[in-house]
mmCIF file of C-alpha atoms in Angstrom:
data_model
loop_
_atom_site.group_PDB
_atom_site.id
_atom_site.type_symbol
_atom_site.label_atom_id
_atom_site.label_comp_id
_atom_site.label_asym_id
_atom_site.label_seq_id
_atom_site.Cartn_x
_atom_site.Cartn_y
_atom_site.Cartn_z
ATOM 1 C CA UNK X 6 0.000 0.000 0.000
ATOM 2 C CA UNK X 7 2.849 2.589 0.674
ATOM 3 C CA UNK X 8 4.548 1.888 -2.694
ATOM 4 C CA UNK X 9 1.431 2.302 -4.645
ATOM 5 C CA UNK X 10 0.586 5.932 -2.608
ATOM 6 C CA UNK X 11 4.088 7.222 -2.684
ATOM 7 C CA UNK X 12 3.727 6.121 -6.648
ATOM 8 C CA UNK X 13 0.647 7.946 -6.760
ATOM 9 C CA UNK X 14 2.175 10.945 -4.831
ATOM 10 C CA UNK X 15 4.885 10.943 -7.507
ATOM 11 C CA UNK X 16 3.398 10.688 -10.448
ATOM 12 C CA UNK X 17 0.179 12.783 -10.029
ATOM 13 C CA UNK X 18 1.973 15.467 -7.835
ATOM 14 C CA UNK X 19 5.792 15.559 -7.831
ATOM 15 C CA UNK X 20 6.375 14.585 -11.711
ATOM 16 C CA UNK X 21 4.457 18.124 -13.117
ATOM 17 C CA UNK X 22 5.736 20.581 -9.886
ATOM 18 C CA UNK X 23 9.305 21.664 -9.475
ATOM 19 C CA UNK X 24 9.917 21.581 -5.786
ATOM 20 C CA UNK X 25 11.339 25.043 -4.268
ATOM 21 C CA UNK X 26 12.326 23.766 -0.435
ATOM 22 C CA UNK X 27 11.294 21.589 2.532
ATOM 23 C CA UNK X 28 8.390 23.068 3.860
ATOM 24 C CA UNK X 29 7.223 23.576 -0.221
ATOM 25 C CA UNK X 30 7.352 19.983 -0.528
ATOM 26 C CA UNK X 31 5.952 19.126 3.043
ATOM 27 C CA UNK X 32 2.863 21.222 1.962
ATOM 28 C CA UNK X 33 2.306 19.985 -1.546
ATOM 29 C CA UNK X 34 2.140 16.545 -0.162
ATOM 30 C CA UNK X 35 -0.418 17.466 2.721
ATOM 31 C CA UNK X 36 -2.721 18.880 -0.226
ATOM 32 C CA UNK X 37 -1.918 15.693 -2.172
ATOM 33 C CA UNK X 38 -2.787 13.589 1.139
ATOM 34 C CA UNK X 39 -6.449 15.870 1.100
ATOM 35 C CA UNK X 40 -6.975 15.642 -2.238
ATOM 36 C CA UNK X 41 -6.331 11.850 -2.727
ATOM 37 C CA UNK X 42 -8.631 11.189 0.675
ATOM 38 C CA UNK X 43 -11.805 13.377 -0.012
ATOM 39 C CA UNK X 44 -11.712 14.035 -4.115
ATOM 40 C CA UNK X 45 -10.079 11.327 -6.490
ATOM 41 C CA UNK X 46 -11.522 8.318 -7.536
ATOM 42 C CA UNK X 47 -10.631 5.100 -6.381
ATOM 43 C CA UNK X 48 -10.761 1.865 -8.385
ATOM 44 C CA UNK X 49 -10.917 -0.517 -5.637
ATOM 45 C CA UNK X 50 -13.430 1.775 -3.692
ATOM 46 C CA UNK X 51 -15.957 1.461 -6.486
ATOM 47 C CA UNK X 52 -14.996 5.293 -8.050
ATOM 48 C CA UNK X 53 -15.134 6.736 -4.457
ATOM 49 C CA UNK X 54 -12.550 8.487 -2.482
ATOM 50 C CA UNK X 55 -12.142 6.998 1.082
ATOM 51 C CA UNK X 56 -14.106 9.556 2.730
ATOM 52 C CA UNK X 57 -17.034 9.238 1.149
ATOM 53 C CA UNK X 58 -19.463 12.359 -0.390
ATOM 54 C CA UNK X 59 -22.772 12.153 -1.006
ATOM 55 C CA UNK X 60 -24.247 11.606 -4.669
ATOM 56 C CA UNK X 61 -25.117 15.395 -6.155
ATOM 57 C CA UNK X 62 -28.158 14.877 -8.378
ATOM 58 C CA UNK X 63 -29.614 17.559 -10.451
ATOM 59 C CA UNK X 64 -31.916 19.101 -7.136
ATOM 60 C CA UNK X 65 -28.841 20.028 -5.777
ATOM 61 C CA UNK X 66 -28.459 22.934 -9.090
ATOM 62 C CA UNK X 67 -28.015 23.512 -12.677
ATOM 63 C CA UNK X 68 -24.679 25.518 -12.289
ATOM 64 C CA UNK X 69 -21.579 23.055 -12.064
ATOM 65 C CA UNK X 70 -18.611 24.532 -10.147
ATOM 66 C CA UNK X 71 -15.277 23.826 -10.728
ATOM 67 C CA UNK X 72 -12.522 23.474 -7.550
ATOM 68 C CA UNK X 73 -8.941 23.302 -8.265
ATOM 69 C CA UNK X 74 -6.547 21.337 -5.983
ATOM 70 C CA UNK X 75 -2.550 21.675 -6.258
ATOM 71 C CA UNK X 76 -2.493 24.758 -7.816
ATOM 72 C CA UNK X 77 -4.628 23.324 -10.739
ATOM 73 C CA UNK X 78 -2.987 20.361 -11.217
ATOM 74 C CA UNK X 79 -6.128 18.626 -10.445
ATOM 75 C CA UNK X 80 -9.836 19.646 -10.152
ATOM 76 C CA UNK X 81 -12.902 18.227 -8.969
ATOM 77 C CA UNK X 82 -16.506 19.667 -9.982
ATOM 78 C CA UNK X 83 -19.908 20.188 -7.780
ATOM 79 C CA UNK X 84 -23.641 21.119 -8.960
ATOM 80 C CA UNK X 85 -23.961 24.537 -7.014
ATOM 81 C CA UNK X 86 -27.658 26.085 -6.818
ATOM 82 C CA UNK X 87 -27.654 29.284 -9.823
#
């Protein structure tokens, strides 16, 4: 399991930023560590990230937000009311 996340870490994170100092890289892997938990998909979880969110059907809003994560490296998108 720690081979496949520091994989993970690597190639969706450390292989497209260019890593200024310590504390750059300390932070870049706590948002990585967020993002991977609460936003990306997971194969083996079904297409759910280990904290689970609830399904947004189209009650929820027409207008579909988009949230960066890393800088913009990687987004996620939510129905938001108009």
């Amino acid at each position: 399991y720690a081979e496949r996340l520091i994989g993970s870490i690597r190639r969706e994170c450390l292989d497209h930023v260019i890593v200024l100092n310590e504390r750059h890289l300390m932070r870049l892997i706590v948002e990585y560590v967020k993002y991977h938990d609460t936003v990306r998909t997971h194969l083996s979880l079904n297409k759910d990230p280990p904290i689970t969110r609830s399904v947004q059907g189209p009650r929820r809003g027409r207008r579909i937000v988009e949230f960066p994560h890393l800088g913009g490296l990687h987004h996620h998108y939510e129905r938001r009311a108009a």
